[in-house]
């Protein structure tokens, strides 16, 4: 099976990638993929995760001779609202419990710092738990600096770029079901603007130090 991470190595040689360091920005499932890239590939200077899990999810991850299994799940723990929208907060098992511990991505191997963007009203992932209890404490236990974590009260799963319409529900591409993302419109809109600035500041600090255009 061809490794997704190995395929990504070829992207670093594209002329659009200035280097020498590369910054990663991942949202939801894309976040744990970015964590895996930062943990196993060289040249990753800074990584930003928006409402992401710190364990591998959905499908086993293959890299060289190693396989990180997918985090276990229990669809029976999901809730369905009166309007027919699903809440998947309880879908995933606890990564800290066996046998799920082996699905945690070894982010302590990463060379660069992390920024976690956390929506406190995220109805899809336990984003606060993943960032604080697992990522931050795991890094500290391995003698690494704690990640920067920014919390946004009243903010749901989909923290998109500024002025995008607030997305509280949508049909999940993999699950094929309408799911609730959470978030209040005012808090969500403010978080999108502020997070965009915070992300640029983080990359500006840890990449080449040059000014990045803002909206």
CSV table of C-alpha atoms in Angstrom, one decimal, residues 25 48 50 115-118 150 152 155 159-162 188-203:
chain,number,residue,atom,x,y,z
A,25,UNK,CA,-2.6,23.7,8.5
A,48,UNK,CA,-1.6,24.4,13.1
A,50,UNK,CA,-8.2,23.4,13.9
A,115,UNK,CA,-0.9,25.7,17.5
A,116,UNK,CA,-4.2,24.2,18.4
A,117,UNK,CA,-7.4,26.2,17.6
A,118,UNK,CA,-10.3,24.8,19.7
A,150,UNK,CA,-6.4,29.1,21.7
A,152,UNK,CA,-13.0,30.1,21.4
A,155,UNK,CA,-17.6,28.2,18.6
A,159,UNK,CA,-13.8,27.5,12.1
A,160,UNK,CA,-13.3,28.7,8.5
A,161,UNK,CA,-11.6,31.8,7.0
A,162,UNK,CA,-13.1,35.2,7.9
A,188,UNK,CA,-18.4,31.8,15.4
A,189,UNK,CA,-17.9,34.8,13.1
A,190,UNK,CA,-15.6,36.5,15.6
A,191,UNK,CA,-13.6,33.4,16.0
A,192,UNK,CA,-13.1,33.1,12.3
A,193,UNK,CA,-11.6,36.5,12.1
A,194,UNK,CA,-9.4,36.2,15.2
A,195,UNK,CA,-8.2,32.7,14.4
A,196,UNK,CA,-7.1,33.8,10.9
A,197,UNK,CA,-4.9,36.5,12.4
A,198,UNK,CA,-3.6,34.1,15.1
A,199,UNK,CA,-2.6,31.5,12.4
A,200,UNK,CA,-0.8,34.1,10.3
A,201,UNK,CA,1.1,35.4,13.4
A,202,UNK,CA,2.1,31.8,14.3
A,203,UNK,CA,3.4,31.0,10.8
